[in-house]
């Protein structure tokens, strides 16, 4: 635990390591989800694996904080030090993009593994259903305010995603994230960027990585066959390690 409230998972670090990677986990996870992959680099880089605010052992930010707030809080917490490589999985990728866009002079490179932050292509029927569900949710919340009902809770239990139902006080943050589009921030990135996506990922599918590759100048995109959103960090860590190793060889100081 740091003196500013962020929890950092301990990993050994080589003396005088020139490269530092900051690992940012996905929604509903903690830094523990990245320890296996980060540990593969412990012999040659300094690796800082944190619990993002509101997850694991790091306290929440203000209720409703968005990814830009997470990036600002991260900037305030970090010591000056050298430029860092940001490696984010899923939601952690959103924070990494925001940080790199807001503080480009502090970032050496960005690595997204199943990184979120861009809108997916949706069918017309999906968009129509989503519209009506949003209207139902707004109506339920309005009834609760006016008449003291508990329709919003019933709505969430019936129609909310598993992540939404489990979010608790982080629900406003979750809704802010799923509705944001980081296209503008991605376009502003000038640092080397590695994009790794799983071909079987139905949470952040390869189309998102392809969009990021088109938006970020010089970005390197890879799609790993046979891997989904979470197992890319399990049985897929060796493939991720190989791609990251090659990326580091080209771009580390």
Short mmCIF file of C-alpha atoms in Angstrom, two decimals:
data_model
loop_
_atom_site.label_atom_id
_atom_site.label_comp_id
_atom_site.label_asym_id
_atom_site.label_seq_id
_atom_site.Cartn_x
_atom_site.Cartn_y
_atom_site.Cartn_z
CA UNK A 1 0.00 0.00 0.00
CA UNK A 2 1.33 3.46 -0.83
CA UNK A 3 0.96 6.47 1.42
CA UNK A 4 -1.64 7.86 -1.00
CA UNK A 5 -3.95 4.89 -0.80
CA UNK A 6 -3.11 2.97 -4.00
CA UNK A 7 -2.33 -0.68 -3.47
CA UNK A 8 0.68 -1.99 -5.37
CA UNK A 9 1.28 -5.73 -5.71
CA UNK A 10 4.90 -6.55 -4.90
CA UNK A 11 7.15 -7.88 -7.64
CA UNK A 12 10.94 -8.17 -7.53
CA UNK A 13 12.75 -5.71 -9.76
CA UNK A 14 16.25 -5.84 -11.24
CA UNK A 15 18.66 -3.23 -9.96
CA UNK A 16 18.90 -0.16 -12.20
CA UNK A 17 16.18 -1.38 -14.58
CA UNK A 18 15.90 1.11 -17.43
CA UNK A 19 12.32 0.18 -18.33
CA UNK A 20 9.26 0.48 -16.13
CA UNK A 21 5.86 -1.01 -16.99
CA UNK A 22 2.73 0.04 -15.15
CA UNK A 23 0.04 -2.65 -15.36
CA UNK A 24 -3.64 -1.63 -15.22
CA UNK A 25 -6.28 -4.34 -14.81
CA UNK A 26 -9.76 -4.75 -16.22
CA UNK A 27 -13.21 -4.06 -14.78
CA UNK A 28 -14.18 -6.29 -11.87
CA UNK A 29 -10.60 -7.54 -11.52
CA UNK A 30 -7.60 -6.51 -9.43
CA UNK A 31 -3.92 -6.28 -10.14
CA UNK A 32 -3.69 -9.97 -9.29
CA UNK A 33 -5.14 -10.74 -12.74
CA UNK A 34 -1.98 -9.33 -14.33
CA UNK A 35 0.62 -10.75 -11.97
CA UNK A 36 1.25 -13.85 -14.08
CA UNK A 37 2.04 -11.84 -17.19
CA UNK A 38 3.90 -9.06 -15.38
CA UNK A 39 6.00 -11.64 -13.56
CA UNK A 40 7.39 -12.88 -16.88
CA UNK A 41 9.20 -9.54 -17.23
CA UNK A 42 10.41 -9.22 -13.64
CA UNK A 43 13.97 -10.31 -14.48
CA UNK A 44 14.60 -7.38 -16.83
CA UNK A 45 12.09 -4.57 -16.21
CA UNK A 46 10.55 -2.85 -13.23
CA UNK A 47 6.86 -3.82 -13.07
CA UNK A 48 4.31 -1.91 -11.04
CA UNK A 49 1.00 -3.75 -10.72
CA UNK A 50 -1.75 -1.77 -9.00
CA UNK A 51 -5.35 -2.13 -7.92
CA UNK A 52 -7.33 0.62 -9.60
CA UNK A 53 -9.48 2.80 -7.32
CA UNK A 54 -12.61 0.99 -6.20
CA UNK A 55 -11.13 -2.46 -6.82
CA UNK A 56 -9.15 -4.74 -4.55
CA UNK A 57 -7.36 -2.77 -1.85
CA UNK A 58 -7.46 0.72 -3.39
CA UNK A 59 -10.25 3.03 -2.18
CA UNK A 60 -12.78 4.51 -4.60
CA UNK A 61 -12.43 7.92 -6.15
CA UNK A 62 -15.44 10.24 -5.93
CA UNK A 63 -18.68 8.55 -6.90
CA UNK A 64 -19.23 8.78 -10.65
CA UNK A 65 -15.54 9.26 -11.49
CA UNK A 66 -14.77 8.53 -15.14
CA UNK A 67 -11.70 7.24 -16.90
CA UNK A 68 -10.26 10.76 -17.22
CA UNK A 69 -10.53 11.07 -13.42
CA UNK A 70 -8.75 7.73 -13.05
CA UNK A 71 -5.97 8.99 -15.32
CA UNK A 72 -5.63 12.22 -13.34
CA UNK A 73 -5.56 10.32 -10.05
CA UNK A 74 -2.91 8.01 -11.46
CA UNK A 75 -0.82 11.01 -12.50
CA UNK A 76 -1.09 12.50 -9.02
CA UNK A 77 -0.07 9.22 -7.39
CA UNK A 78 2.95 8.41 -9.55
CA UNK A 79 6.30 9.84 -8.63
CA UNK A 80 8.10 11.77 -11.36
CA UNK A 81 10.60 9.08 -12.40
CA UNK A 82 11.23 8.04 -15.99
CA UNK A 83 8.66 7.80 -18.74
CA UNK A 84 6.63 4.64 -18.24
CA UNK A 85 5.09 2.01 -20.46
CA UNK A 86 1.39 1.65 -19.69
CA UNK A 87 -0.04 -1.85 -20.14
CA UNK A 88 -3.80 -2.05 -19.75
CA UNK A 89 -6.24 -4.94 -20.00
CA UNK A 90 -9.87 -4.13 -20.91
CA UNK A 91 -10.95 -1.23 -18.64
CA UNK A 92 -7.29 -0.65 -17.77
CA UNK A 93 -6.80 0.05 -21.47
CA UNK A 94 -9.31 2.89 -21.23
CA UNK A 95 -7.31 4.43 -18.39
CA UNK A 96 -4.05 3.95 -20.30
CA UNK A 97 -5.43 5.72 -23.38
CA UNK A 98 -6.74 8.60 -21.27
CA UNK A 99 -3.44 8.92 -19.41
CA UNK A 100 -1.33 8.85 -22.57
CA UNK A 101 -3.57 11.47 -24.19
CA UNK A 102 -3.58 13.77 -21.15
CA UNK A 103 0.08 13.33 -20.14
CA UNK A 104 1.99 12.43 -23.31
CA UNK A 105 5.32 13.59 -21.89
CA UNK A 106 5.09 10.93 -19.16
CA UNK A 107 4.44 7.93 -21.40
CA UNK A 108 7.07 5.94 -23.31
CA UNK A 109 4.64 3.47 -24.91
CA UNK A 110 1.19 1.94 -24.55
CA UNK A 111 0.25 -1.75 -24.59
CA UNK A 112 -3.42 -2.67 -24.83
CA UNK A 113 -4.50 -6.25 -24.18
CA UNK A 114 -8.18 -6.59 -25.08
CA UNK A 115 -8.34 -2.84 -24.57
CA UNK A 116 -11.78 -1.25 -24.41
CA UNK A 117 -12.86 2.32 -25.17
CA UNK A 118 -14.38 2.34 -28.64
CA UNK A 119 -17.93 1.68 -29.82
CA UNK A 120 -18.74 -1.71 -31.33
CA UNK A 121 -20.70 -2.29 -34.49
CA UNK A 122 -24.25 -3.19 -33.51
CA UNK A 123 -27.19 -4.48 -35.55
CA UNK A 124 -30.29 -2.36 -35.97
CA UNK A 125 -32.33 -4.75 -33.82
CA UNK A 126 -29.72 -4.50 -31.04
CA UNK A 127 -29.79 -0.69 -31.16
CA UNK A 128 -33.59 -0.59 -31.04
CA UNK A 129 -33.70 -2.96 -28.07
CA UNK A 130 -30.97 -0.99 -26.28
CA UNK A 131 -32.91 2.26 -26.83
CA UNK A 132 -36.09 0.86 -25.27
CA UNK A 133 -34.16 -0.63 -22.36
CA UNK A 134 -32.57 2.76 -21.66
CA UNK A 135 -36.00 4.39 -21.69
CA UNK A 136 -37.31 1.73 -19.30
CA UNK A 137 -34.40 2.34 -16.96
CA UNK A 138 -34.99 6.09 -16.95
CA UNK A 139 -38.69 5.57 -16.30
CA UNK A 140 -37.94 3.21 -13.41
CA UNK A 141 -35.58 5.70 -11.78
CA UNK A 142 -38.10 8.52 -12.25
CA UNK A 143 -40.84 6.45 -10.57
CA UNK A 144 -38.51 5.71 -7.67
CA UNK A 145 -37.82 9.41 -7.15
CA UNK A 146 -41.46 10.45 -7.42
CA UNK A 147 -43.26 7.61 -5.69
CA UNK A 148 -40.64 5.85 -3.57
CA UNK A 149 -40.88 2.63 -5.54
CA UNK A 150 -37.99 0.20 -6.06
CA UNK A 151 -38.37 -0.32 -9.78
CA UNK A 152 -34.76 0.61 -10.59
CA UNK A 153 -33.45 -2.28 -8.51
CA UNK A 154 -35.86 -4.67 -10.20
CA UNK A 155 -34.84 -3.33 -13.60
CA UNK A 156 -31.15 -3.82 -12.83
CA UNK A 157 -31.75 -7.36 -11.62
CA UNK A 158 -33.71 -8.23 -14.77
CA UNK A 159 -31.84 -6.37 -17.51
CA UNK A 160 -28.48 -5.24 -16.11
CA UNK A 161 -25.28 -7.00 -17.16
CA UNK A 162 -23.38 -9.07 -14.62
CA UNK A 163 -20.74 -6.31 -14.33
CA UNK A 164 -23.46 -3.70 -13.77
CA UNK A 165 -25.22 -5.78 -11.11
CA UNK A 166 -21.98 -6.33 -9.22
CA UNK A 167 -20.73 -2.74 -9.55
CA UNK A 168 -22.44 -1.35 -6.43
CA UNK A 169 -21.23 2.20 -5.78
CA UNK A 170 -19.19 2.00 -8.99
CA UNK A 171 -22.29 1.79 -11.19
CA UNK A 172 -22.06 5.45 -12.33
CA UNK A 173 -18.41 4.85 -13.26
CA UNK A 174 -19.36 1.69 -15.14
CA UNK A 175 -22.12 3.47 -17.10
CA UNK A 176 -19.79 6.34 -17.92
CA UNK A 177 -17.20 3.92 -19.27
CA UNK A 178 -19.49 1.80 -21.42
CA UNK A 179 -20.97 4.91 -23.03
CA UNK A 180 -17.70 6.70 -23.78
CA UNK A 181 -15.79 6.76 -27.06
CA UNK A 182 -12.04 7.37 -26.86
CA UNK A 183 -11.52 7.90 -30.58
CA UNK A 184 -10.30 11.47 -30.12
CA UNK A 185 -7.89 10.50 -27.36
CA UNK A 186 -6.57 7.58 -29.40
CA UNK A 187 -5.94 9.79 -32.41
CA UNK A 188 -3.80 12.10 -30.27
CA UNK A 189 -1.38 9.35 -29.23
CA UNK A 190 2.13 9.73 -30.61
CA UNK A 191 3.93 7.07 -28.57
CA UNK A 192 4.59 3.50 -29.79
CA UNK A 193 1.49 1.38 -29.25
CA UNK A 194 0.98 -2.39 -29.19
CA UNK A 195 -2.51 -3.82 -29.58
CA UNK A 196 -3.21 -7.46 -28.63
CA UNK A 197 -6.71 -8.92 -28.98
CA UNK A 198 -8.22 -12.39 -28.77
CA UNK A 199 -10.06 -13.70 -31.81
CA UNK A 200 -12.75 -15.24 -29.57
CA UNK A 201 -13.23 -12.17 -27.36
CA UNK A 202 -16.89 -11.18 -27.22
CA UNK A 203 -16.39 -8.37 -24.67
CA UNK A 204 -13.76 -6.36 -26.55
CA UNK A 205 -13.71 -8.09 -29.95
CA UNK A 206 -10.94 -7.73 -32.53
CA UNK A 207 -12.90 -5.02 -34.33
CA UNK A 208 -12.04 -2.67 -31.46
CA UNK A 209 -8.34 -3.40 -31.88
CA UNK A 210 -8.64 -2.84 -35.61
CA UNK A 211 -10.29 0.52 -34.98
CA UNK A 212 -7.54 1.51 -32.56
CA UNK A 213 -4.95 0.47 -35.13
CA UNK A 214 -6.58 2.79 -37.67
CA UNK A 215 -6.74 5.68 -35.20
CA UNK A 216 -3.28 5.49 -33.60
CA UNK A 217 -0.42 6.38 -35.90
CA UNK A 218 2.05 3.52 -36.26
CA UNK A 219 0.15 1.18 -33.91
CA UNK A 220 1.05 -2.51 -34.10
CA UNK A 221 -1.98 -4.83 -34.06
CA UNK A 222 -2.10 -8.58 -33.36
CA UNK A 223 -5.09 -10.91 -33.15
CA UNK A 224 -4.44 -14.15 -31.24
CA UNK A 225 -6.45 -17.12 -32.48
CA UNK A 226 -8.22 -19.25 -29.90
CA UNK A 227 -8.30 -16.75 -27.04
CA UNK A 228 -11.10 -14.80 -25.37
CA UNK A 229 -11.32 -11.82 -23.05
CA UNK A 230 -9.95 -13.39 -19.88
CA UNK A 231 -8.03 -16.50 -20.91
CA UNK A 232 -5.70 -14.30 -22.95
CA UNK A 233 -4.21 -13.48 -19.52
CA UNK A 234 -4.15 -17.16 -18.52
CA UNK A 235 -3.11 -19.72 -21.07
CA UNK A 236 -2.42 -16.85 -23.50
CA UNK A 237 0.31 -15.18 -21.46
CA UNK A 238 3.12 -16.84 -23.39
CA UNK A 239 1.84 -15.47 -26.69
CA UNK A 240 1.39 -12.06 -25.08
CA UNK A 241 4.90 -12.26 -23.63
CA UNK A 242 6.42 -12.96 -27.03
CA UNK A 243 4.67 -10.00 -28.65
CA UNK A 244 5.53 -7.67 -25.77
CA UNK A 245 9.17 -8.82 -25.75
CA UNK A 246 9.53 -7.98 -29.43
CA UNK A 247 7.81 -4.65 -28.89
CA UNK A 248 10.13 -3.79 -26.01
CA UNK A 249 13.20 -4.69 -28.02
CA UNK A 250 12.17 -2.15 -30.63
CA UNK A 251 11.03 0.64 -28.35
CA UNK A 252 12.66 0.43 -24.91
CA UNK A 253 15.47 2.82 -24.14
#
